mmCIF file of C-alpha atoms and ligand atoms in Angstrom:
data_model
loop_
_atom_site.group_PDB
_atom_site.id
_atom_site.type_symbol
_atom_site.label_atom_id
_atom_site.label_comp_id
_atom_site.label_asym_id
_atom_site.label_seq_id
_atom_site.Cartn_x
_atom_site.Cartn_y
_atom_site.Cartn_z
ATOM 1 C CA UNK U 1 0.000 0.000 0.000
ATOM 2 C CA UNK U 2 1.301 3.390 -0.809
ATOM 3 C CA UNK U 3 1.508 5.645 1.656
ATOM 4 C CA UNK U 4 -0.176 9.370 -0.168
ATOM 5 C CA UNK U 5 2.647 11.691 2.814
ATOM 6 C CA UNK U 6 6.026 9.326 1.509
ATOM 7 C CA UNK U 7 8.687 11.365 0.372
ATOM 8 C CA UNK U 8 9.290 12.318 -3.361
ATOM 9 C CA UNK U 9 12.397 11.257 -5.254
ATOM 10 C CA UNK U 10 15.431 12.684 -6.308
ATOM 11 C CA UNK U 11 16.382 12.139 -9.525
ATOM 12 C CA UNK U 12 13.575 11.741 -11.915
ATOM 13 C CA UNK U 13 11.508 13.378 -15.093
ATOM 14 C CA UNK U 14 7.913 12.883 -16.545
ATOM 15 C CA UNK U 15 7.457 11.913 -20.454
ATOM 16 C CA UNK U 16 3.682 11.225 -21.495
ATOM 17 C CA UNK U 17 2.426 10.476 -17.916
ATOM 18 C CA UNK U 18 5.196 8.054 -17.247
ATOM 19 C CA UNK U 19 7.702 8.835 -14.820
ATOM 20 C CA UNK U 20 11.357 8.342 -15.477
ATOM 21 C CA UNK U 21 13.373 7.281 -13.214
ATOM 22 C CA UNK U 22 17.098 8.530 -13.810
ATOM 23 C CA UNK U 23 18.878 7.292 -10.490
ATOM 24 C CA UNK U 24 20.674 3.998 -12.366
ATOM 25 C CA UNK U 25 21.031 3.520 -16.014
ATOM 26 C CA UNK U 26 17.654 0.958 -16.165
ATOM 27 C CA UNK U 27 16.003 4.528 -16.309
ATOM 28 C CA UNK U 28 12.616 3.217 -15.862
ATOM 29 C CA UNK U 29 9.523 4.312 -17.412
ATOM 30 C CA UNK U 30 6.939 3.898 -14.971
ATOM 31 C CA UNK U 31 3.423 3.961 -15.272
ATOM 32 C CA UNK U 32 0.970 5.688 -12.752
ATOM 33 C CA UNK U 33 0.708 3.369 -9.698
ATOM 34 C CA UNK U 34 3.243 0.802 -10.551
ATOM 35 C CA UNK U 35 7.500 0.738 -9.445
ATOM 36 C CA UNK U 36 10.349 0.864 -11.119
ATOM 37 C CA UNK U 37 12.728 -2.582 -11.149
ATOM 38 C CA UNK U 38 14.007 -2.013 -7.736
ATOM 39 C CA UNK U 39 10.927 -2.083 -6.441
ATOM 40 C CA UNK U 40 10.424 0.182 -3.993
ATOM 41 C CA UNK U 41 10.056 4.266 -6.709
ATOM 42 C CA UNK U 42 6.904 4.475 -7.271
ATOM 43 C CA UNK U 43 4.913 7.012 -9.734
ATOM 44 C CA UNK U 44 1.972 8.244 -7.556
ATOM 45 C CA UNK U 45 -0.240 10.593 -9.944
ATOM 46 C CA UNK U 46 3.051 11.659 -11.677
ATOM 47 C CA UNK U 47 6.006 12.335 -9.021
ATOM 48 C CA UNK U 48 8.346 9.516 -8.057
ATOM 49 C CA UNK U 49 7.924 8.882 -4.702
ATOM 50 C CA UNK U 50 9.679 6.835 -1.592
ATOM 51 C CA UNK U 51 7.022 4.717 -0.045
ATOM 52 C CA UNK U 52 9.802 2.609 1.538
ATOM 53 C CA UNK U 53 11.915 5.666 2.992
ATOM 54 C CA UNK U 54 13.436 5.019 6.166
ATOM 55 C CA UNK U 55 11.466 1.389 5.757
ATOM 56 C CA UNK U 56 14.454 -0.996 8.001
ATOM 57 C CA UNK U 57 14.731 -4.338 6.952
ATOM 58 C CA UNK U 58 17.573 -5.173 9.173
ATOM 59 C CA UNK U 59 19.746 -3.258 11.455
ATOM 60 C CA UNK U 60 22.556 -5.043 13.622
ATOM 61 C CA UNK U 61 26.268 -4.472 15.268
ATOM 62 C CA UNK U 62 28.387 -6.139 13.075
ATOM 63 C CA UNK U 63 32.216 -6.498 12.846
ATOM 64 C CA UNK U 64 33.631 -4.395 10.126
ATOM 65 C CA UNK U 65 35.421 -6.963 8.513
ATOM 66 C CA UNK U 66 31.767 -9.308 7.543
ATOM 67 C CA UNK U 67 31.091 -6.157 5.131
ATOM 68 C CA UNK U 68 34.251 -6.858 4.560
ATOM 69 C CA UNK U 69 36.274 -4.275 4.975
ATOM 70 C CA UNK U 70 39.588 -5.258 6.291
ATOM 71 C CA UNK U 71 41.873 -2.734 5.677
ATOM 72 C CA UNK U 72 39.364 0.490 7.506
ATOM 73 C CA UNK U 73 38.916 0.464 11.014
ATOM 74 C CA UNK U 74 39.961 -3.040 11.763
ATOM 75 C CA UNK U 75 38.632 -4.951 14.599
ATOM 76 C CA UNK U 76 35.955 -2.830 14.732
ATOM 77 C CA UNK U 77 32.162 -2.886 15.072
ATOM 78 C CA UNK U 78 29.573 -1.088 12.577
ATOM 79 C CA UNK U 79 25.886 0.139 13.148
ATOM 80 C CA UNK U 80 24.595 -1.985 10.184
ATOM 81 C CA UNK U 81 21.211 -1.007 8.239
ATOM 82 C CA UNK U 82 19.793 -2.521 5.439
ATOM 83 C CA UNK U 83 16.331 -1.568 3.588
ATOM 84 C CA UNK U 84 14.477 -3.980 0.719
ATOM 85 C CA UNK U 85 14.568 -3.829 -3.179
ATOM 86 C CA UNK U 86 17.525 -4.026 -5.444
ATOM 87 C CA UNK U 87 18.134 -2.894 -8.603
ATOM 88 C CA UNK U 88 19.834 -6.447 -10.040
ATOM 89 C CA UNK U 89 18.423 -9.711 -10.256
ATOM 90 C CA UNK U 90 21.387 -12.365 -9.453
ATOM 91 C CA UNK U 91 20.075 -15.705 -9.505
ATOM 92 C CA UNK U 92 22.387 -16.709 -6.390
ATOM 93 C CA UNK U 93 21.498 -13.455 -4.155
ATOM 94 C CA UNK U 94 22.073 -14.740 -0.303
ATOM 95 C CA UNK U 95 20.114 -11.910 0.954
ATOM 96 C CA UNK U 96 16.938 -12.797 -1.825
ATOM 97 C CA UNK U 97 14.120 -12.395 0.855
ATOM 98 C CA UNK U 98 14.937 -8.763 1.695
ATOM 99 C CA UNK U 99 16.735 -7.973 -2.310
ATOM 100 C CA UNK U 100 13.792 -9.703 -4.251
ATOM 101 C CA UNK U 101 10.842 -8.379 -2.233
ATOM 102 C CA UNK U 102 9.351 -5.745 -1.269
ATOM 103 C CA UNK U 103 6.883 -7.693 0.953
ATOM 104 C CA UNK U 104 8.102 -8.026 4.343
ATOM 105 C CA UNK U 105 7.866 -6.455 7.805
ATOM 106 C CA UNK U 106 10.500 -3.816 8.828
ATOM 107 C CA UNK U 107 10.619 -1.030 11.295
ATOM 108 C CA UNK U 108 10.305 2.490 10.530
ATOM 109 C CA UNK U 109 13.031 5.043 11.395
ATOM 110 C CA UNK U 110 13.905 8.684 10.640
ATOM 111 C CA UNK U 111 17.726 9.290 9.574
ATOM 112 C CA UNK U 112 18.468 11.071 12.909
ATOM 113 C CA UNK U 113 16.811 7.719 14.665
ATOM 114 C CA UNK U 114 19.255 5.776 12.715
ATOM 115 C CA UNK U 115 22.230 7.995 14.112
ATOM 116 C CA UNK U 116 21.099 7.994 17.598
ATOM 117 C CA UNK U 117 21.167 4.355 17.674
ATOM 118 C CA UNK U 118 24.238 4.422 16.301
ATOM 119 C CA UNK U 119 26.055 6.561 18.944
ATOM 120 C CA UNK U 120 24.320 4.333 21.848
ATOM 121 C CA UNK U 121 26.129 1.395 20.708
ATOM 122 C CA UNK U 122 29.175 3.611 20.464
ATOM 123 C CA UNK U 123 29.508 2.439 16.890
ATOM 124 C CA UNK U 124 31.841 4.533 15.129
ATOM 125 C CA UNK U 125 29.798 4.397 11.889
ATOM 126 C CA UNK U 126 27.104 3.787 10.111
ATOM 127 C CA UNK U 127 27.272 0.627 7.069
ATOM 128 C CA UNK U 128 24.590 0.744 4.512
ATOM 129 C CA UNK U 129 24.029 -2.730 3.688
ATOM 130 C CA UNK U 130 22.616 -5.857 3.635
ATOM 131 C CA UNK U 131 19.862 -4.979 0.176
ATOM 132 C CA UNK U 132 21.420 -2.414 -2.424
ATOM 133 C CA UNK U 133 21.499 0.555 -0.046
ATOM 134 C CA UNK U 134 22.036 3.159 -2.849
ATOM 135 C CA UNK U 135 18.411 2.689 -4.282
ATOM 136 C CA UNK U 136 17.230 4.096 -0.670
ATOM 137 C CA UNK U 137 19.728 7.009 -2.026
ATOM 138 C CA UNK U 138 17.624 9.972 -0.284
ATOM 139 C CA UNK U 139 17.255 8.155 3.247
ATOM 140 C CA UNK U 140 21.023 6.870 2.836
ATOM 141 C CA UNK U 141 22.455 10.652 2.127
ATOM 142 C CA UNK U 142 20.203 12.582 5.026
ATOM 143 C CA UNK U 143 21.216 9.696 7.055
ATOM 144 C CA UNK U 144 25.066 9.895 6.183
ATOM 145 C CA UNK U 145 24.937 13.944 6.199
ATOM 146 C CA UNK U 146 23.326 14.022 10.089
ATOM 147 C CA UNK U 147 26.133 11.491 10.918
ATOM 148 C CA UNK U 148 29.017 13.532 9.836
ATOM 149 C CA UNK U 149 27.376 16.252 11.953
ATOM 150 C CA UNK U 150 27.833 13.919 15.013
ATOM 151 C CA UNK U 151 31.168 12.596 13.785
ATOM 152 C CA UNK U 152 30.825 9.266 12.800
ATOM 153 C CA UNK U 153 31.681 7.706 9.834
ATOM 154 C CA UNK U 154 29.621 6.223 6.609
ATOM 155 C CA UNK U 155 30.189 3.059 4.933
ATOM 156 C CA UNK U 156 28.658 1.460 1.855
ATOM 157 C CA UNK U 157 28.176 -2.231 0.690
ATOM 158 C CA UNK U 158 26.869 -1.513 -2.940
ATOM 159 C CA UNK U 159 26.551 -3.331 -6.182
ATOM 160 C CA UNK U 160 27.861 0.098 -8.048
ATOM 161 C CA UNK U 161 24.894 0.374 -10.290
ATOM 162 C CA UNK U 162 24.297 4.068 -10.072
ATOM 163 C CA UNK U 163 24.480 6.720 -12.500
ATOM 164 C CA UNK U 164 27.340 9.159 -12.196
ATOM 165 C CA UNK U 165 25.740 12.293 -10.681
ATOM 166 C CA UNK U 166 24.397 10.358 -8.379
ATOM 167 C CA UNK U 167 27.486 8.118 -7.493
ATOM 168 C CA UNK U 168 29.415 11.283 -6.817
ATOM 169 C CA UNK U 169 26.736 12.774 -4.454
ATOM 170 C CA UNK U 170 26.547 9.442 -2.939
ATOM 171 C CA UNK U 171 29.746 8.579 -2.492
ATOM 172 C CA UNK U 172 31.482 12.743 -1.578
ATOM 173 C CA UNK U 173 29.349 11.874 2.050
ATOM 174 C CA UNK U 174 30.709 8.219 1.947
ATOM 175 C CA UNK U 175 34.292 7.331 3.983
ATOM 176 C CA UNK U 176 34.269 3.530 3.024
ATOM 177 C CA UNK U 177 32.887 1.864 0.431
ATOM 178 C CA UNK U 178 33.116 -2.039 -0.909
ATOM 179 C CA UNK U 179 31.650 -2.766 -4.125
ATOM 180 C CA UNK U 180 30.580 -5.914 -6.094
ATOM 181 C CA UNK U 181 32.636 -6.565 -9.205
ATOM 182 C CA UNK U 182 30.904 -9.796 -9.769
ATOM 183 C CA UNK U 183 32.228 -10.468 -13.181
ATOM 184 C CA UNK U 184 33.867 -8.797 -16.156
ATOM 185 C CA UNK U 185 31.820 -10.393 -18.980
ATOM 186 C CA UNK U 186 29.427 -7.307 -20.379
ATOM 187 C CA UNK U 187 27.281 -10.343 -21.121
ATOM 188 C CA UNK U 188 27.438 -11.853 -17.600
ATOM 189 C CA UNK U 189 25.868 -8.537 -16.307
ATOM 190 C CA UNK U 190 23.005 -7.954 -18.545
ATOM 191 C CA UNK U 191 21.805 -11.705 -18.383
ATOM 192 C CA UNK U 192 22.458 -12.676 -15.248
ATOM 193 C CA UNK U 193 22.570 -9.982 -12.737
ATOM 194 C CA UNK U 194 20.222 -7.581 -14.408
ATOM 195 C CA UNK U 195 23.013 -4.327 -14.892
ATOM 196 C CA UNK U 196 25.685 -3.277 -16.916
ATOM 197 C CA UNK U 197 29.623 -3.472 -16.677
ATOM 198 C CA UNK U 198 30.682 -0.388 -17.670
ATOM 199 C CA UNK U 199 28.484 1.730 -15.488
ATOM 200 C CA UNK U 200 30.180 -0.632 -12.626
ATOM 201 C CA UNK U 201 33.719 0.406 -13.507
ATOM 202 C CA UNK U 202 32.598 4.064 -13.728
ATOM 203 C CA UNK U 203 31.495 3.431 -10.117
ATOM 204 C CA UNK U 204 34.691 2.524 -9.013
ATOM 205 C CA UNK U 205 36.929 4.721 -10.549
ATOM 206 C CA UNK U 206 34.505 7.223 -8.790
ATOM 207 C CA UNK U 207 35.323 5.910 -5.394
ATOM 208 C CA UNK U 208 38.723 5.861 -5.983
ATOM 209 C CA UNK U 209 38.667 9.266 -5.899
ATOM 210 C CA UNK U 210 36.551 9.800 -3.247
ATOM 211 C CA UNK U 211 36.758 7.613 -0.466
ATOM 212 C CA UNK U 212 38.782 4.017 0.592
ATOM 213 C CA UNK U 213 37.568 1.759 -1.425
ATOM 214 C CA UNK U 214 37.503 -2.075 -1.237
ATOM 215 C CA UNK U 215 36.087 -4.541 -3.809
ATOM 216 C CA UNK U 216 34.420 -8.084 -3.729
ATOM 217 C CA UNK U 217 33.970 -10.863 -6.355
ATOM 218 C CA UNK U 218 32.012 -13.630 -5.795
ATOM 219 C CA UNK U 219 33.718 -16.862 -7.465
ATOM 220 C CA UNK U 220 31.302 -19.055 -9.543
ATOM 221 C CA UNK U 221 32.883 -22.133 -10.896
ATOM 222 C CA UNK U 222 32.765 -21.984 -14.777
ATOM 223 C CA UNK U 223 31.085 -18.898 -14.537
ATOM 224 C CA UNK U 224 33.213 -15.912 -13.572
ATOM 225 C CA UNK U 225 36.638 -17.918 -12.736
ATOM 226 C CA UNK U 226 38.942 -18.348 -15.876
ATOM 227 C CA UNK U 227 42.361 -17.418 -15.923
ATOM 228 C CA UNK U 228 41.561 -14.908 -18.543
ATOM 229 C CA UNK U 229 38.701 -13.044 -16.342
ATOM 230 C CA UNK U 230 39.896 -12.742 -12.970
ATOM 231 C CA UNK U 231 43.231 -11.435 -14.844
ATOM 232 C CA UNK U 232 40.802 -8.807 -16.495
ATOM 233 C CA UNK U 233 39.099 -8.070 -13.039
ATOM 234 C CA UNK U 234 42.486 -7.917 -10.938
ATOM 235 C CA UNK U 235 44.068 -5.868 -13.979
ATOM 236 C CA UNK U 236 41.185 -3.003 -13.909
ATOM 237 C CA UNK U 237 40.979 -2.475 -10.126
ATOM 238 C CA UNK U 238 45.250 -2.234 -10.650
ATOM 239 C CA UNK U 239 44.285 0.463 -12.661
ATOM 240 C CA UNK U 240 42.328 2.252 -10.329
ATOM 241 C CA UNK U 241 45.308 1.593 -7.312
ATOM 242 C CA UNK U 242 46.823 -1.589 -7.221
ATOM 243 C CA UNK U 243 46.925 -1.066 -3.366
ATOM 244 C CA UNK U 244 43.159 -1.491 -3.163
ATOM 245 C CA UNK U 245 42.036 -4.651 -1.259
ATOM 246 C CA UNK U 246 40.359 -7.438 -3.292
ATOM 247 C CA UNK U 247 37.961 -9.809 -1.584
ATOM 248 C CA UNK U 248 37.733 -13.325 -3.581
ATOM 249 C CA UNK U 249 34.344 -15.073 -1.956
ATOM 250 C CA UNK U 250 33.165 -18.551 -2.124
ATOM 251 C CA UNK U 251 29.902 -18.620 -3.583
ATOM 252 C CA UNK U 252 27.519 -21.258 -2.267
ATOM 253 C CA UNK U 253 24.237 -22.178 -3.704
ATOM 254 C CA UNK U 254 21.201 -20.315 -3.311
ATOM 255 C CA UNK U 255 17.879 -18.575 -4.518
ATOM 256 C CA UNK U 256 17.712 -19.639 -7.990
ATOM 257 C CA UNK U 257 21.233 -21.081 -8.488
ATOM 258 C CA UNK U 258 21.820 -24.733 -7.675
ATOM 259 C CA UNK U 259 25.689 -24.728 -9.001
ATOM 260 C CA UNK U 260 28.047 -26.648 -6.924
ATOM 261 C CA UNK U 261 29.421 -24.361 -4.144
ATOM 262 C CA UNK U 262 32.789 -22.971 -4.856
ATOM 263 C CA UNK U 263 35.707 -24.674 -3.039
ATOM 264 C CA UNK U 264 38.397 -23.933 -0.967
ATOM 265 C CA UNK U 265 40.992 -24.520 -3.697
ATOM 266 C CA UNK U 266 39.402 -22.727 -6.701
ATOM 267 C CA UNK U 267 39.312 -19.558 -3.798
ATOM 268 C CA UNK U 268 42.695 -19.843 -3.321
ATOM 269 C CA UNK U 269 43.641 -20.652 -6.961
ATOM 270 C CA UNK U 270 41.528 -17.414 -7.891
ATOM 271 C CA UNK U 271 43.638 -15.428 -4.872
ATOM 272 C CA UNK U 272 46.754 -16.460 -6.905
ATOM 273 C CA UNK U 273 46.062 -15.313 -10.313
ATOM 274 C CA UNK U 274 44.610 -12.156 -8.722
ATOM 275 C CA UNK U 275 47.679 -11.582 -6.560
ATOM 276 C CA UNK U 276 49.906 -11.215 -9.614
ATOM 277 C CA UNK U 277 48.310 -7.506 -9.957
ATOM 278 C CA UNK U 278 46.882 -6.330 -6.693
ATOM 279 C CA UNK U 279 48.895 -6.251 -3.294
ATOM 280 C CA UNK U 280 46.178 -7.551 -1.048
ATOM 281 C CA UNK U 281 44.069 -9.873 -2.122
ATOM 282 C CA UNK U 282 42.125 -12.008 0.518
ATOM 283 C CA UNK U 283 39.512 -15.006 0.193
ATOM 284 C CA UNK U 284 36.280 -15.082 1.952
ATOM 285 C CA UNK U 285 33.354 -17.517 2.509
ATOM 286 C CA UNK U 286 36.110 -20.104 3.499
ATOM 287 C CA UNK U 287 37.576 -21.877 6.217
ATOM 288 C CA UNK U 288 41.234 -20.421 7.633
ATOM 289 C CA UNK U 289 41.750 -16.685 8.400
ATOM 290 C CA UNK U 290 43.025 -14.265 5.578
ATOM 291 C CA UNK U 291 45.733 -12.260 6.986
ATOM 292 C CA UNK U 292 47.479 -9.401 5.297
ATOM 293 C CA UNK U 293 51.037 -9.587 4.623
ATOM 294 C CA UNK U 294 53.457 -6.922 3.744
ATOM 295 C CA UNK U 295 53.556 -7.019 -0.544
ATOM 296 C CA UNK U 296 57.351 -5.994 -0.078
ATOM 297 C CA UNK U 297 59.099 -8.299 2.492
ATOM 298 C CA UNK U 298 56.281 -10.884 3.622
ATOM 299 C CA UNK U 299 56.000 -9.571 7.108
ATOM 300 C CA UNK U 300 52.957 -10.613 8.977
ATOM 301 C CA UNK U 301 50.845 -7.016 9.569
ATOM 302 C CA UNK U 302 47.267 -8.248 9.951
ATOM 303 C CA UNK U 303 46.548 -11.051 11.749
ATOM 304 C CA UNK U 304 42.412 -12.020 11.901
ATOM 305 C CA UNK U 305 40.676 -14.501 13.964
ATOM 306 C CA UNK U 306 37.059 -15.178 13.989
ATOM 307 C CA UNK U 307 36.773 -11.184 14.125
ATOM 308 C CA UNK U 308 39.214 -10.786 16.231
ATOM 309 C CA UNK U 309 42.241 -9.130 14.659
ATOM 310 C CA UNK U 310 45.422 -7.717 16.206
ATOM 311 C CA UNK U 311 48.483 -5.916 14.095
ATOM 312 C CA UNK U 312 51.609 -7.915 15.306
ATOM 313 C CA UNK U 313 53.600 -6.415 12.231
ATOM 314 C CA UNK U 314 52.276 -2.666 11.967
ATOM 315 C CA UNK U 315 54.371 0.322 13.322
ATOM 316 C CA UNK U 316 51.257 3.007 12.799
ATOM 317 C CA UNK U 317 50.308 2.122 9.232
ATOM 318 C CA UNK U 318 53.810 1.506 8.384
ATOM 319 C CA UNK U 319 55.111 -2.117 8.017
ATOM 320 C CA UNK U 320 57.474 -2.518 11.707
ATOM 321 C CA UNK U 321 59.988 -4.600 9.519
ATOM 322 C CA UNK U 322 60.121 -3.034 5.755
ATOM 323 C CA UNK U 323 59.041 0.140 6.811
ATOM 324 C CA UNK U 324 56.810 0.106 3.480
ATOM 325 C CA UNK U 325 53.477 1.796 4.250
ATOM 326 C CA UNK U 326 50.402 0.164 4.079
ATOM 327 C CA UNK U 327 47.090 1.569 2.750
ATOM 328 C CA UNK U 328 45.048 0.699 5.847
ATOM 329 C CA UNK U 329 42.716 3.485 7.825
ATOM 330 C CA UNK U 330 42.851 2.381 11.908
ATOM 331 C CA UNK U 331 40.600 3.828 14.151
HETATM 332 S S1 SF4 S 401 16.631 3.141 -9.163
HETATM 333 FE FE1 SF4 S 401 14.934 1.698 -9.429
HETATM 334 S S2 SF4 S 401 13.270 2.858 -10.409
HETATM 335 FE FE2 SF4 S 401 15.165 4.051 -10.637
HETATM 336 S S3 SF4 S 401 15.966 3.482 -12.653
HETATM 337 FE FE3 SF4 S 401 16.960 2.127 -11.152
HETATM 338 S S4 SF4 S 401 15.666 0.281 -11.004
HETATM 339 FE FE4 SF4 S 401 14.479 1.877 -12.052
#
């Protein structure tokens, strides 16, 4: 049901009583009444509105490093929110129930609710997570604006499917980001997932500028782990910064995907290849910790167990044997 006092959009124009949507490059035309793909912008007599703005799926302390982040704030727990809708369709989603529907309960909170909570847990941020946080892009920015007023930080776990004005605005308030790069087949995007590539890259090059930035793939056997490709993916973020973290996850089946889970081996074997072009590359979804090492003499910096991570082998951010710096934010 559509609430008549939700809040209107950013981000949108009107063409023969259809409503465009111009947040992400599906720029839907939507009819009076009905949503765009996402779900959750809706055209209510002819203005885009929010019916699910400040709409909370999930919120949760969470260690930093489950976004993952490893190399920002290590060791550290994160106010996490997440929302409902998303603006891609993978067939293996692991969060389907709140990504692929709009039709479950959640809790209703106003931005400065959202930063409250997140100074009573003493949280030092706020993550944006869980769905694909940057299609709640009003509620997200308020949100992220009244909690650099109180001095925390803002994080986002996002898919990268924006257009560019509004990646920029997005990301200027964001400190942290990690973003999907779940393949670098053109093909693999638009069938699959529901998005496009190149509008992906352009998302990360953005960041790069803007904010640290980390990056996760999520290795499908067969599907996204040749040689060829993850020397493509590892070779474009190297162009962004070669010193930008890479997280190589196991996949495991679910929603629509019934694939054999990815194992141990072809994580590590994709780590590897990666490795070749990025200095810290670390699996996930796996058994075994994934330290980080110093990229210049092998010295132990990071050490992480179950969430619990110490720095035997940092001096500051500097390596205490090399004296090499390393590209990690502590708090
Ligand atoms: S944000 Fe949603 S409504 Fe807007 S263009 Fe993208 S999928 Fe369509």
């Amino acid at each position: 049901m559509i609430r008549p006092s939700a809040v209107t959009a950013q981000f949108w124009s009107t063409q023969d009583h259809l409503v465009i949507c111009t947040l992400c490059p599906h720029r839907c035309r939507i009819p009076d009444g009905s949503s765009g793909r996402c779900g959750v912008r809706v055209n209510v007599n002819g203005t885009l509105v929010l019916p699910y703005y400040g709409k909370i799926s999930s919120i949760a302390l969470d260690p930093i490093e489950k976004k993952p982040l490893y190399h920002y704030y290590p060791g550290n727990q994160i106010l996490s929110v997440g929302f409902l809708g998303c603006n891609f369709h993978c067939p293996f989603c692991q969060n389907y129930s709140i990504s692929q529907s709009t039709d479950r309960s959640t809790m209703e909170l106003t931005p400065q609710e959202v930063v409250n909570k997140a100074l009573a847990e003493n949280s030092f941020a706020i993550a944006y997570t869980y769905n694909e946080p940057s299609i709640h892009f009003e509620f997200v920015t308020a949100t992220a604006d009244l909690a650099r007023n109180s001095s925390l930080k803002n994080v986002l776990v996002t898919n990268g499917h924006l257009e560019k004005e509004a990646a920029s605005e997005l990301l200027g308030r964001m400190d942290a980001v990690n973003i999907d790069l779940k393949s670098y087949d053109d093909e693999f995007y638009r069938r699959e997932l529901g998005g496009d590539l190149d509008t992906v890259k352009q998302f990360i090059r953005i960041a790069g500028e803007l904010c640290h930035v980390e990056i996760t793939t999520l290795l499908i056997a067969e599907r996204n782990d040749s040689e060829e490709e993850l020397t493509a993916i590892a070779g474009f973020i190297a162009s962004v910064n070669p010193q930008i973290p890479l997280h190589i996850s196991a996949y495991y089946p679910a929603y629509h995907y019934t694939y054999d889970g990815t194992t141990p081996e072809q994580v590590m074997r994709a780590v590897k290849i990666a490795s070749t072009k990025l200095d810290y590359v670390y699996p996930g979804n796996i058994p075994g910790e994934a330290n980080t090492t110093c990229p210049t003499c092998g010295n132990l910096l990071v050490e992480r167990r179950a969430y619990q991570v110490t720095t035997p082998g940092l001096h500051g951010t500097a390596c205490n044997s090399c004296g090499a710096q390393v590209p990690i934010v502590l708090g």
